[in-house]
PDB file of C-alpha atoms in Angstrom:
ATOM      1  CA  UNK A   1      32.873  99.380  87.860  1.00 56.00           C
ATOM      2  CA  UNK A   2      33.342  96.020  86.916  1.00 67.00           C
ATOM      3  CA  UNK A   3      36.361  95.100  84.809  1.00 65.00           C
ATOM      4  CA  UNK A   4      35.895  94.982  80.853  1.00 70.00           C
ATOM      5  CA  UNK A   5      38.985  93.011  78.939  1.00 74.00           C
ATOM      6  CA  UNK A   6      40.955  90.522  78.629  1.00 81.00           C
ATOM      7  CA  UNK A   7      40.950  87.370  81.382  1.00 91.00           C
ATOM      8  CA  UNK A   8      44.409  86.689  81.513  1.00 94.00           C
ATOM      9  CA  UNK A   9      48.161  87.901  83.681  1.00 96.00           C
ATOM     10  CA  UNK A  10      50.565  90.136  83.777  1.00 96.00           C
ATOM     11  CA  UNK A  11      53.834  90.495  85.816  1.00 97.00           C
ATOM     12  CA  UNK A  12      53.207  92.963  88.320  1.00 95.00           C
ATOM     13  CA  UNK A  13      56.572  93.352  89.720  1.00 95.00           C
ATOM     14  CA  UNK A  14      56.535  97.012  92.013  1.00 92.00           C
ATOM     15  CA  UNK A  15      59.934  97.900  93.473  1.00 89.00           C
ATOM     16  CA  UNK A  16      61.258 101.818  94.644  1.00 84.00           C
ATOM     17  CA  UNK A  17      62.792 103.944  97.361  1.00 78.00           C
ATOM     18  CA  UNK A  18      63.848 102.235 100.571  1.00 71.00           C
ATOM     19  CA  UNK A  19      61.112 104.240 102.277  1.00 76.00           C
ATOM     20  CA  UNK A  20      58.354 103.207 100.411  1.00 78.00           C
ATOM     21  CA  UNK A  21      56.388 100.411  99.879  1.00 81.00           C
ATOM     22  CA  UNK A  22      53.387  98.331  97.466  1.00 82.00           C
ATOM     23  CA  UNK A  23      50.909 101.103  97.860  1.00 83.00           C
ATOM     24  CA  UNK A  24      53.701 103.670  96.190  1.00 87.00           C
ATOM     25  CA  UNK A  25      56.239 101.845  94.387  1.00 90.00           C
ATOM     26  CA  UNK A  26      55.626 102.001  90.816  1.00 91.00           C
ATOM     27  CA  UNK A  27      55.884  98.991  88.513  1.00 93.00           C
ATOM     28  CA  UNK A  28      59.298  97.526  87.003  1.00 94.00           C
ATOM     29  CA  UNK A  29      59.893  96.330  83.506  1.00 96.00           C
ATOM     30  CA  UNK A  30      62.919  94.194  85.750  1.00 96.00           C
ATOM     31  CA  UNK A  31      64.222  92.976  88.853  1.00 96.00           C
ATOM     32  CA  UNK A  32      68.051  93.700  90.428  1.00 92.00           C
ATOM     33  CA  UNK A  33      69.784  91.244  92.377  1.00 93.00           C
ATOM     34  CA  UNK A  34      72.997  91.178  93.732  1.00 88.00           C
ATOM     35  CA  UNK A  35      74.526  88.527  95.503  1.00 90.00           C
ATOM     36  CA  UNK A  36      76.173  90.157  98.162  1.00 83.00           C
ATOM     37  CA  UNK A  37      72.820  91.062  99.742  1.00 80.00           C
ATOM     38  CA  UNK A  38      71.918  87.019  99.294  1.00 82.00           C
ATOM     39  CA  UNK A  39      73.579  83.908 102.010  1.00 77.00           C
ATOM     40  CA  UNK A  40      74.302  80.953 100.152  1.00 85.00           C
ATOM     41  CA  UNK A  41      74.798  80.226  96.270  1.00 92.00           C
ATOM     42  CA  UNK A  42      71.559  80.237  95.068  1.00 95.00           C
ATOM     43  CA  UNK A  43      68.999  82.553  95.040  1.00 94.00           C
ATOM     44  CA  UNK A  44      65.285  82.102  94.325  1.00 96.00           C
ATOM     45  CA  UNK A  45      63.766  84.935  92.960  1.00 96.00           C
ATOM     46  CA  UNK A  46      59.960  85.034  92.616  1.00 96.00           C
ATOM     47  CA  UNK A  47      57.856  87.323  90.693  1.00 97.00           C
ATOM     48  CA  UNK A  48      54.556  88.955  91.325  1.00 97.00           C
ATOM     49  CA  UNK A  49      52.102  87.967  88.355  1.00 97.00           C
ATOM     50  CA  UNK A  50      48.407  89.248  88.569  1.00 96.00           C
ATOM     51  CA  UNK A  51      45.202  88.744  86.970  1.00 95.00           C
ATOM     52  CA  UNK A  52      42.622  90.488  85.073  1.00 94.00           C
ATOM     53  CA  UNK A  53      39.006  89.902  85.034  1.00 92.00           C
ATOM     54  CA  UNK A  54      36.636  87.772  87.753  1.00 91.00           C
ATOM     55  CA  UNK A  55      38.364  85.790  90.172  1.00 93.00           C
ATOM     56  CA  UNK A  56      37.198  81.750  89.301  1.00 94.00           C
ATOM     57  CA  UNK A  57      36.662  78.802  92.488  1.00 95.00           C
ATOM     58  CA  UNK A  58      38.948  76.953  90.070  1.00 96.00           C
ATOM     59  CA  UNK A  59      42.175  76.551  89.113  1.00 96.00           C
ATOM     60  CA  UNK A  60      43.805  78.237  86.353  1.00 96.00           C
ATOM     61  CA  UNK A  61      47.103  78.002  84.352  1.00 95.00           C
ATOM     62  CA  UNK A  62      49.467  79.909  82.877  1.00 96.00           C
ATOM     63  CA  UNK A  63      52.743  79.513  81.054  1.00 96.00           C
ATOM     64  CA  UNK A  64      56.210  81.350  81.267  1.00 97.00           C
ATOM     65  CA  UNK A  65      59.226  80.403  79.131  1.00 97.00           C
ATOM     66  CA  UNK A  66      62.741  82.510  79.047  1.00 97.00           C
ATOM     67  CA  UNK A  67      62.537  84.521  76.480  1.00 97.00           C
ATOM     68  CA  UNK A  68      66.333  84.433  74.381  1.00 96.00           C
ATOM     69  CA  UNK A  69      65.659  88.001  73.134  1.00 95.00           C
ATOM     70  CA  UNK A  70      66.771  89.161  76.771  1.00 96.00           C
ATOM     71  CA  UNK A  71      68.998  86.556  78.253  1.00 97.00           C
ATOM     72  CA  UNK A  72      72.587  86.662  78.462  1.00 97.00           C
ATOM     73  CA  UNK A  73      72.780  83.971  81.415  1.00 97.00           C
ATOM     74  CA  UNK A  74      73.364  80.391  80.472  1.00 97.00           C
ATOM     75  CA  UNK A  75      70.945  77.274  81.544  1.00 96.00           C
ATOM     76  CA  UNK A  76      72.548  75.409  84.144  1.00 96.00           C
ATOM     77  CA  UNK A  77      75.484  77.446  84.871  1.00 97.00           C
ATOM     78  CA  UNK A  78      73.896  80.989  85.862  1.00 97.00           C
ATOM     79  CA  UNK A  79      70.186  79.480  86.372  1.00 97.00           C
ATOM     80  CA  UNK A  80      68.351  76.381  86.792  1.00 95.00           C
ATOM     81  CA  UNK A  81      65.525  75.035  84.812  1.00 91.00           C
ATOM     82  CA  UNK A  82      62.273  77.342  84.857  1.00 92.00           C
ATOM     83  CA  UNK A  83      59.006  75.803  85.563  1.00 89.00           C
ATOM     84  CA  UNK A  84      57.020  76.490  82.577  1.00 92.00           C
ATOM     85  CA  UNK A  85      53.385  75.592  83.987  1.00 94.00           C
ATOM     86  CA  UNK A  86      52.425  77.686  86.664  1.00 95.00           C
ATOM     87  CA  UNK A  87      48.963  78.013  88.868  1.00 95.00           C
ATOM     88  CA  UNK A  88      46.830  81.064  90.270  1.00 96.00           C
ATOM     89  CA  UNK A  89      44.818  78.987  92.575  1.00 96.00           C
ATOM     90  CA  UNK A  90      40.777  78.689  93.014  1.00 96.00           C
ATOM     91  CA  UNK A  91      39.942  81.823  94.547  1.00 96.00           C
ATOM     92  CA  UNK A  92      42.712  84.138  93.911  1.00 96.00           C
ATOM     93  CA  UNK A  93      44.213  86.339  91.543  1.00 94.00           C
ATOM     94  CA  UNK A  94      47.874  86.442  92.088  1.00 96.00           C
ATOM     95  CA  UNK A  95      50.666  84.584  91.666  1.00 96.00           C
ATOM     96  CA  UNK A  96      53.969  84.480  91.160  1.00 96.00           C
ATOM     97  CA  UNK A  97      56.948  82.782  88.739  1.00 96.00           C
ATOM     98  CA  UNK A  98      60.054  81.440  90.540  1.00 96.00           C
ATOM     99  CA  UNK A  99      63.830  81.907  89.221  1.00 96.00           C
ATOM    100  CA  UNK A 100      66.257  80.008  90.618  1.00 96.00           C
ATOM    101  CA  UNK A 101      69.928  81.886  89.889  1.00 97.00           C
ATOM    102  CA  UNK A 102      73.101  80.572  90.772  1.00 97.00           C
ATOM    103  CA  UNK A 103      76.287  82.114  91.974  1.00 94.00           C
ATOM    104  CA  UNK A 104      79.464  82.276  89.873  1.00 95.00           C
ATOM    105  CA  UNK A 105      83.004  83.605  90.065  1.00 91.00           C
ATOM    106  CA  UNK A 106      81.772  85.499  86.876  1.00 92.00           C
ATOM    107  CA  UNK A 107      79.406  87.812  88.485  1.00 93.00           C
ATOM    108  CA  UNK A 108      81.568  89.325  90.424  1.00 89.00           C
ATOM    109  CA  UNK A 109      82.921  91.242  86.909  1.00 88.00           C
ATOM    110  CA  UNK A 110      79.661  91.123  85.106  1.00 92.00           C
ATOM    111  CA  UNK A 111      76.083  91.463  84.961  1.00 95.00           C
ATOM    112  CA  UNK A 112      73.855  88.797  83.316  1.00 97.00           C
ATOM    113  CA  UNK A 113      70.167  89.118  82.546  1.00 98.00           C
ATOM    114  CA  UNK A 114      67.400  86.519  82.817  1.00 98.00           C
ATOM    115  CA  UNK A 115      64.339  87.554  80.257  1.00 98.00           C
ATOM    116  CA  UNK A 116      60.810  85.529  81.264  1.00 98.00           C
ATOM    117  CA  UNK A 117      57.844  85.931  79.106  1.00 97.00           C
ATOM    118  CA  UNK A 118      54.273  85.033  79.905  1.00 97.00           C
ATOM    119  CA  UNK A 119      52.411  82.617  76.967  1.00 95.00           C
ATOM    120  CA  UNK A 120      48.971  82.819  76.621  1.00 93.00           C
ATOM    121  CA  UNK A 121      47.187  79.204  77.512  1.00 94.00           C
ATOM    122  CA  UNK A 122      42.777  78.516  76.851  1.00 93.00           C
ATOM    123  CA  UNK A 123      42.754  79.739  80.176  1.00 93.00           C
ATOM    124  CA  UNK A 124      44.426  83.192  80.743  1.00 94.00           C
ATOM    125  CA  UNK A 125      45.288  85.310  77.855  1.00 93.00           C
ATOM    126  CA  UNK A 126      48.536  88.363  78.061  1.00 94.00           C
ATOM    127  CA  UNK A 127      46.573  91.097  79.653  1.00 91.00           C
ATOM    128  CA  UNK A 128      49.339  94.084  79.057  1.00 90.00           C
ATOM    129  CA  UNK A 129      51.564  93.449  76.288  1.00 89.00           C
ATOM    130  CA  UNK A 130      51.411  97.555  76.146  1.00 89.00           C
ATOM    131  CA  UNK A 131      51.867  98.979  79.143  1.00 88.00           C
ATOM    132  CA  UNK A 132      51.021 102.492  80.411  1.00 87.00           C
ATOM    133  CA  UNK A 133      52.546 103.449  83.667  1.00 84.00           C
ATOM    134  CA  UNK A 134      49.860 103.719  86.769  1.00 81.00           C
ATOM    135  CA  UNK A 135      49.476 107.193  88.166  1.00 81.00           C
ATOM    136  CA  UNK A 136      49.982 107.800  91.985  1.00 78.00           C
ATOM    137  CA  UNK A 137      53.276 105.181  91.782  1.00 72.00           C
ATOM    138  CA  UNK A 138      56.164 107.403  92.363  1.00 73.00           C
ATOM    139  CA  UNK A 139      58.455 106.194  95.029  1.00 77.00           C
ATOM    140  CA  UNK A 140      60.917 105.559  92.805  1.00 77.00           C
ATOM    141  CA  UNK A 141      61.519 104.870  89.034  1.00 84.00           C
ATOM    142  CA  UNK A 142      58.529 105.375  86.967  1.00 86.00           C
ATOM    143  CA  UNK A 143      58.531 103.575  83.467  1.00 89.00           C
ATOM    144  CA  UNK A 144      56.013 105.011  81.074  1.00 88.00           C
ATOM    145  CA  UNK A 145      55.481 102.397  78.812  1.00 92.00           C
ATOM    146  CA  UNK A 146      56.556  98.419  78.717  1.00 95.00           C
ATOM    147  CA  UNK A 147      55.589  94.971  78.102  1.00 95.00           C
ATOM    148  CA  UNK A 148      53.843  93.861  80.829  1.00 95.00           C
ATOM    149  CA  UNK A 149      53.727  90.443  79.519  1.00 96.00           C
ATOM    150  CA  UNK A 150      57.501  90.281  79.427  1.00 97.00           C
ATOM    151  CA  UNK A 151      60.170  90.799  82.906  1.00 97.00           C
ATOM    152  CA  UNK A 152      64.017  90.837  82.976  1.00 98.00           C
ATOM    153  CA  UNK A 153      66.099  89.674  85.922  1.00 97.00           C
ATOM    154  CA  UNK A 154      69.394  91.186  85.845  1.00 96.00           C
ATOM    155  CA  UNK A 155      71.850  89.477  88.484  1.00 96.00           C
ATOM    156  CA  UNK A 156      75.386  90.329  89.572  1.00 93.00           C
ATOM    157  CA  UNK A 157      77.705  89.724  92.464  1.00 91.00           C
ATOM    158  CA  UNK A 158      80.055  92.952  92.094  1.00 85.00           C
ATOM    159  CA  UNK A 159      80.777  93.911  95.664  1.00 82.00           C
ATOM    160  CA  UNK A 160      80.827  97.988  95.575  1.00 83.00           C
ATOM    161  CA  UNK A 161      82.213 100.184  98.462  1.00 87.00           C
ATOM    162  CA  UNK A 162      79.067 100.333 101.230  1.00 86.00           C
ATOM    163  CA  UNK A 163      77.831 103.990 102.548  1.00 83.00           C
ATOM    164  CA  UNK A 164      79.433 102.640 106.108  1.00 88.00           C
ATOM    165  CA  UNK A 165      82.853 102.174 104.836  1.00 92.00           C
ATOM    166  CA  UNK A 166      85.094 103.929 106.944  1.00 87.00           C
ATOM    167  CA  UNK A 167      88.325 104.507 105.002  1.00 76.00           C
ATOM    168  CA  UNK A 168      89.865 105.800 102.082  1.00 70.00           C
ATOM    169  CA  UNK A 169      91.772 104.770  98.831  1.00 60.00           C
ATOM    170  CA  UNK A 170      94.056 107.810  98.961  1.00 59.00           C
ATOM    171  CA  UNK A 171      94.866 110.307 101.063  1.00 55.00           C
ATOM    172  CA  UNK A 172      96.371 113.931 100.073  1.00 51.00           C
ATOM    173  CA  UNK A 173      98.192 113.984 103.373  1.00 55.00           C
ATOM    174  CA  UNK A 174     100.123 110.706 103.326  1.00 62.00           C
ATOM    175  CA  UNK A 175     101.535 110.988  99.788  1.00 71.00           C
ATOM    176  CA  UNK A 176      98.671 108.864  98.603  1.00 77.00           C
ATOM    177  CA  UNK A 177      99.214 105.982 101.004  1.00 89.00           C
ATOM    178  CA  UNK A 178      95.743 104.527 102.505  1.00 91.00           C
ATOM    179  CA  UNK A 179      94.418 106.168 105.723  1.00 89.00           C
ATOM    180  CA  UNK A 180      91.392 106.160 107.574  1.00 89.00           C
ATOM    181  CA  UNK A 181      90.226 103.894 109.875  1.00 93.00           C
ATOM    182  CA  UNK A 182      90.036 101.106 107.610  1.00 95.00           C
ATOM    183  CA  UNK A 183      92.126 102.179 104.468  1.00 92.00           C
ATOM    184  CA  UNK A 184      90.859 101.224 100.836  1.00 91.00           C
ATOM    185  CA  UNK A 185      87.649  99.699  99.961  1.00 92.00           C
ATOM    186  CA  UNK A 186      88.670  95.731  98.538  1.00 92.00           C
ATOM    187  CA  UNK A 187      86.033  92.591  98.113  1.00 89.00           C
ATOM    188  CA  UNK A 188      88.753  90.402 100.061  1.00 93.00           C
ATOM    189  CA  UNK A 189      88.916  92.904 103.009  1.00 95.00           C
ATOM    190  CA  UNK A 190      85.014  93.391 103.262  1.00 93.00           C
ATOM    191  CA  UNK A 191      84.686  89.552 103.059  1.00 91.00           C
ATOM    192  CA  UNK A 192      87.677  89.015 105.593  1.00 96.00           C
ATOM    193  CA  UNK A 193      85.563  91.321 107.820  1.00 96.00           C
ATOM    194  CA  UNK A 194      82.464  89.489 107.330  1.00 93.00           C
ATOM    195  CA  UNK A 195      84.009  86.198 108.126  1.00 93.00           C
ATOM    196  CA  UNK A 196      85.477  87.551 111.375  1.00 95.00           C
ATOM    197  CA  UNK A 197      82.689  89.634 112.821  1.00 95.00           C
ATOM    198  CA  UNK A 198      79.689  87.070 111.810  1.00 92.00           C
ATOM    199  CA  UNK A 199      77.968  90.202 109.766  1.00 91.00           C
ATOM    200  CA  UNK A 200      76.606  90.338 105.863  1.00 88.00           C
ATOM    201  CA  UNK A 201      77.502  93.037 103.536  1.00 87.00           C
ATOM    202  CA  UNK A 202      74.037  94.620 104.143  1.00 85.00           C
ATOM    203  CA  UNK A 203      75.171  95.778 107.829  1.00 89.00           C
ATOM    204  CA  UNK A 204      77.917  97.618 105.655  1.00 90.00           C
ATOM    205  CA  UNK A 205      74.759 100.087 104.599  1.00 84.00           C
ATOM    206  CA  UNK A 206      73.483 101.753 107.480  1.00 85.00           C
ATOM    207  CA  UNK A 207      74.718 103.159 110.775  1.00 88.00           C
ATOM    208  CA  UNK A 208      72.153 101.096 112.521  1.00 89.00           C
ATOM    209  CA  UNK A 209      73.805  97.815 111.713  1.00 90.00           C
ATOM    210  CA  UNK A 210      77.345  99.547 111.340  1.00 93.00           C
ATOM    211  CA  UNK A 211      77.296 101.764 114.542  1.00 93.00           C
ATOM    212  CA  UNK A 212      80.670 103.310 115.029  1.00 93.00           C
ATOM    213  CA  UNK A 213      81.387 101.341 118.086  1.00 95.00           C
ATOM    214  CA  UNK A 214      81.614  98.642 115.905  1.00 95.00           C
ATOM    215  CA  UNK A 215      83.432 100.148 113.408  1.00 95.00           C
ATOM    216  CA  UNK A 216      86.097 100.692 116.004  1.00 95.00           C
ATOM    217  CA  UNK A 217      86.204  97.588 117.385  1.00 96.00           C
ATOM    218  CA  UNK A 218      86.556  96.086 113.366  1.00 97.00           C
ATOM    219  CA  UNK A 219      90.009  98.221 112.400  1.00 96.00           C
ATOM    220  CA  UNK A 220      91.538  97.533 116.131  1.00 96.00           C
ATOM    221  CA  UNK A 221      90.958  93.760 115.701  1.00 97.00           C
ATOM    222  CA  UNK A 222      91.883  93.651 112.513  1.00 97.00           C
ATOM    223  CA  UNK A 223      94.469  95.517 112.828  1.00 97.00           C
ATOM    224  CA  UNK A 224      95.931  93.300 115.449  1.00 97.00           C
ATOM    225  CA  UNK A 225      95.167  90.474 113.590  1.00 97.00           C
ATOM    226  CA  UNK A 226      97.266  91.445 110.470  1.00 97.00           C
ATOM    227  CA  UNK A 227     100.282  92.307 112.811  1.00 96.00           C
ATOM    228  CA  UNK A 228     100.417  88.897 113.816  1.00 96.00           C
ATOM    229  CA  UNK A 229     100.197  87.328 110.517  1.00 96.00           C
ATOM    230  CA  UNK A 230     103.288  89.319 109.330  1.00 94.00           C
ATOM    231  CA  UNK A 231     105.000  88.309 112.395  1.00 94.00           C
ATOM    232  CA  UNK A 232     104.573  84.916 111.641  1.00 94.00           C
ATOM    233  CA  UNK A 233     105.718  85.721 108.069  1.00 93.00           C
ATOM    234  CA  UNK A 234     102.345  84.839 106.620  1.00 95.00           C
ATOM    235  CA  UNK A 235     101.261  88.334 105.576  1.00 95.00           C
ATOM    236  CA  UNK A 236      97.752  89.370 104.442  1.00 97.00           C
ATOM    237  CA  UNK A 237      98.030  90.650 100.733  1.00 96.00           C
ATOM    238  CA  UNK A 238      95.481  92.397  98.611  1.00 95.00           C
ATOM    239  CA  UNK A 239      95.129  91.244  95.109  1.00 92.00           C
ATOM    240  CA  UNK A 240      97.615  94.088  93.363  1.00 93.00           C
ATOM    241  CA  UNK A 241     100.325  92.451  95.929  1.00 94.00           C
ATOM    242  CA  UNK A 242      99.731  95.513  98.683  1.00 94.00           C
ATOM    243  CA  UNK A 243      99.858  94.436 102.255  1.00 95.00           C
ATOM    244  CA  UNK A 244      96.202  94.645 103.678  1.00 96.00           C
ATOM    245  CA  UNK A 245      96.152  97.795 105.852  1.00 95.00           C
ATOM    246  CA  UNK A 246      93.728  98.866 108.633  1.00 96.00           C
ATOM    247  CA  UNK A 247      94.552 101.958 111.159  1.00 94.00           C
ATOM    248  CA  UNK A 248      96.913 100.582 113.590  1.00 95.00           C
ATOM    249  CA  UNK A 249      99.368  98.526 111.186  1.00 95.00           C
ATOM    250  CA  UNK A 250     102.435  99.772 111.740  1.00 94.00           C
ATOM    251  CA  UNK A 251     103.189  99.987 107.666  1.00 93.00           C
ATOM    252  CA  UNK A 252     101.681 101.878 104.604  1.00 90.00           C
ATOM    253  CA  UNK A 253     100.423 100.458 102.013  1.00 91.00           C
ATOM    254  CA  UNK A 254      99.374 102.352  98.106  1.00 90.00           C
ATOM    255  CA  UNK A 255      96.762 100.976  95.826  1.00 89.00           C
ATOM    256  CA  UNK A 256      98.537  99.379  92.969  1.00 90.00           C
ATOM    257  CA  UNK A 257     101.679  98.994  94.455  1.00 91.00           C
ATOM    258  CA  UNK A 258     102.992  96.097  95.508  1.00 93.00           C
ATOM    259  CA  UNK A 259     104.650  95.131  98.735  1.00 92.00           C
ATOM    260  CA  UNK A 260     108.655  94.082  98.281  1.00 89.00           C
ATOM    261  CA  UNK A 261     108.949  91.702 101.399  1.00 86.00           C
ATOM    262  CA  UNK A 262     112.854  92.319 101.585  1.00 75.00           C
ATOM    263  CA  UNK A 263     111.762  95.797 102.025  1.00 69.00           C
ATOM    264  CA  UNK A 264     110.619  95.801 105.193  1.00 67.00           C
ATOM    265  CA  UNK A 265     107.184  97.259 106.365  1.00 64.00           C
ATOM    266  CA  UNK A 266     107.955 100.343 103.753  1.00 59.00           C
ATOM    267  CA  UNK A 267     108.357  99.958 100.275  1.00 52.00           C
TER     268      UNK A 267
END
């Protein structure tokens, strides 16, 4: 049947399980991004945005602006300028709106948000200000009911312990001392690992990318690595103060308790 309605766009963001994909994810009133998954200190995000009714051989326009409603992030500082005029070209109907977020020391405590909203122009009118979810989309989150006209970016750079991490904060055997074969879960360790081993905290997330051989081969050279700093009485601290354990230093180390360098390796 041909469509009957309003000529205009919507964002038609889809996003769901791992496993899925367009044809099954169900559409998102927002979009997650964490900077641990991104290289560099930007990130450009872009958006799906469709359109309803005939496709045109002409250009058309349509406007975005951020809408203050559901922002938190701060122009210049967590996000550069959007580009308020955007296109869907002669002969199509998508298109997409591009965010470009920046990295601070901030994110990795908080979570900011970056609201967009679509504004109507002569050309394209809001299609879905009222929303009603799709059936057959269920790979993930389903949202009933949302502004379609209206999508939130919400942007972080907390680092969180990845399903390969192969250690423990405490262990019941040790009185509570770290054990495993790489002890507690720390941003400065992970990043320490990263820097060595030339990987990206997304190869902390499955055992194809973390295979245990390599998981082995990260505690033994870090390991030895840490040895020799505290030979050369430059030690490798944690931020509570804790020497930075792996399996194979010859000392324990606690969470929250700092080392005592006239102490010796035991505190």
């Amino acid at each position: 049947m041909d469509y009957e309605g309003l000529e205009g766009v919507y964002f038609a963001v889809q996003w769901g399980s791992s496993w899925g994909g367009e044809k099954s994810w169900p559409y998102q009133p927002y979009t997650e991004v964490n900077f641990m998954a991104v290289s560099g200190d930007e990130a450009d995000i872009a958006l799906k945005v469709m359109v309803t009714g005939p496709i045109k051989d002409y250009d058309r326009i349509f406007k975005v602006t951020v809408n203050p409603d559901s922002t938190t992030a701060v122009i210049g500082v967590d996000y550069k300028s959007i580009s308020e005029e955007c296109v869907v070209k002669a002969g199509e109907y998508v298109s997409s709106v591009t965010a470009r977020l920046i990295r601070t020391e901030a994110l990795q405590n908080h979570t900011l948000t970056l609201g967009l909203k679509l504004i109507p122009t002569n050309q394209l009118a809001v299609s879905f200000p009222e929303w009603d979810a799709v059936e057959g989309y269920t790979t993930g989150t389903v949202y009933e009911h949302f502004d379609a006209s209206q999508h939130t970016i919400r942007f972080t750079d907390m680092m969180t312990r990845p399903l390969q991490w192969v250690g423990t904060d405490v262990s019941p055997y040790n009185g509570g001392y770290e054990s495993g074969s790489w002890g507690a879960f720390s941003r400065k360790k992970l990043l320490m690992i990263c820097d060595r081993f030339d990987v990206t905290y997304n190869d902390f997330l499955s055992k194809e990318t973390m295979p245990s051989a390599l998981q082995t081969l990260i505690y033994k050279t870090m390991a030895a690595m840490l040895i020799e700093r505290y030979n050369a009485k430059n030690p490798v601290l944690e931020d509570d103060g804790r020497l930075m354990w792996f399996s194979g230093c010859p000392w324990m180390s606690k969470v929250g308790v700092p080392w005592i360098p006239d102490a010796g390796y035991y505190n």
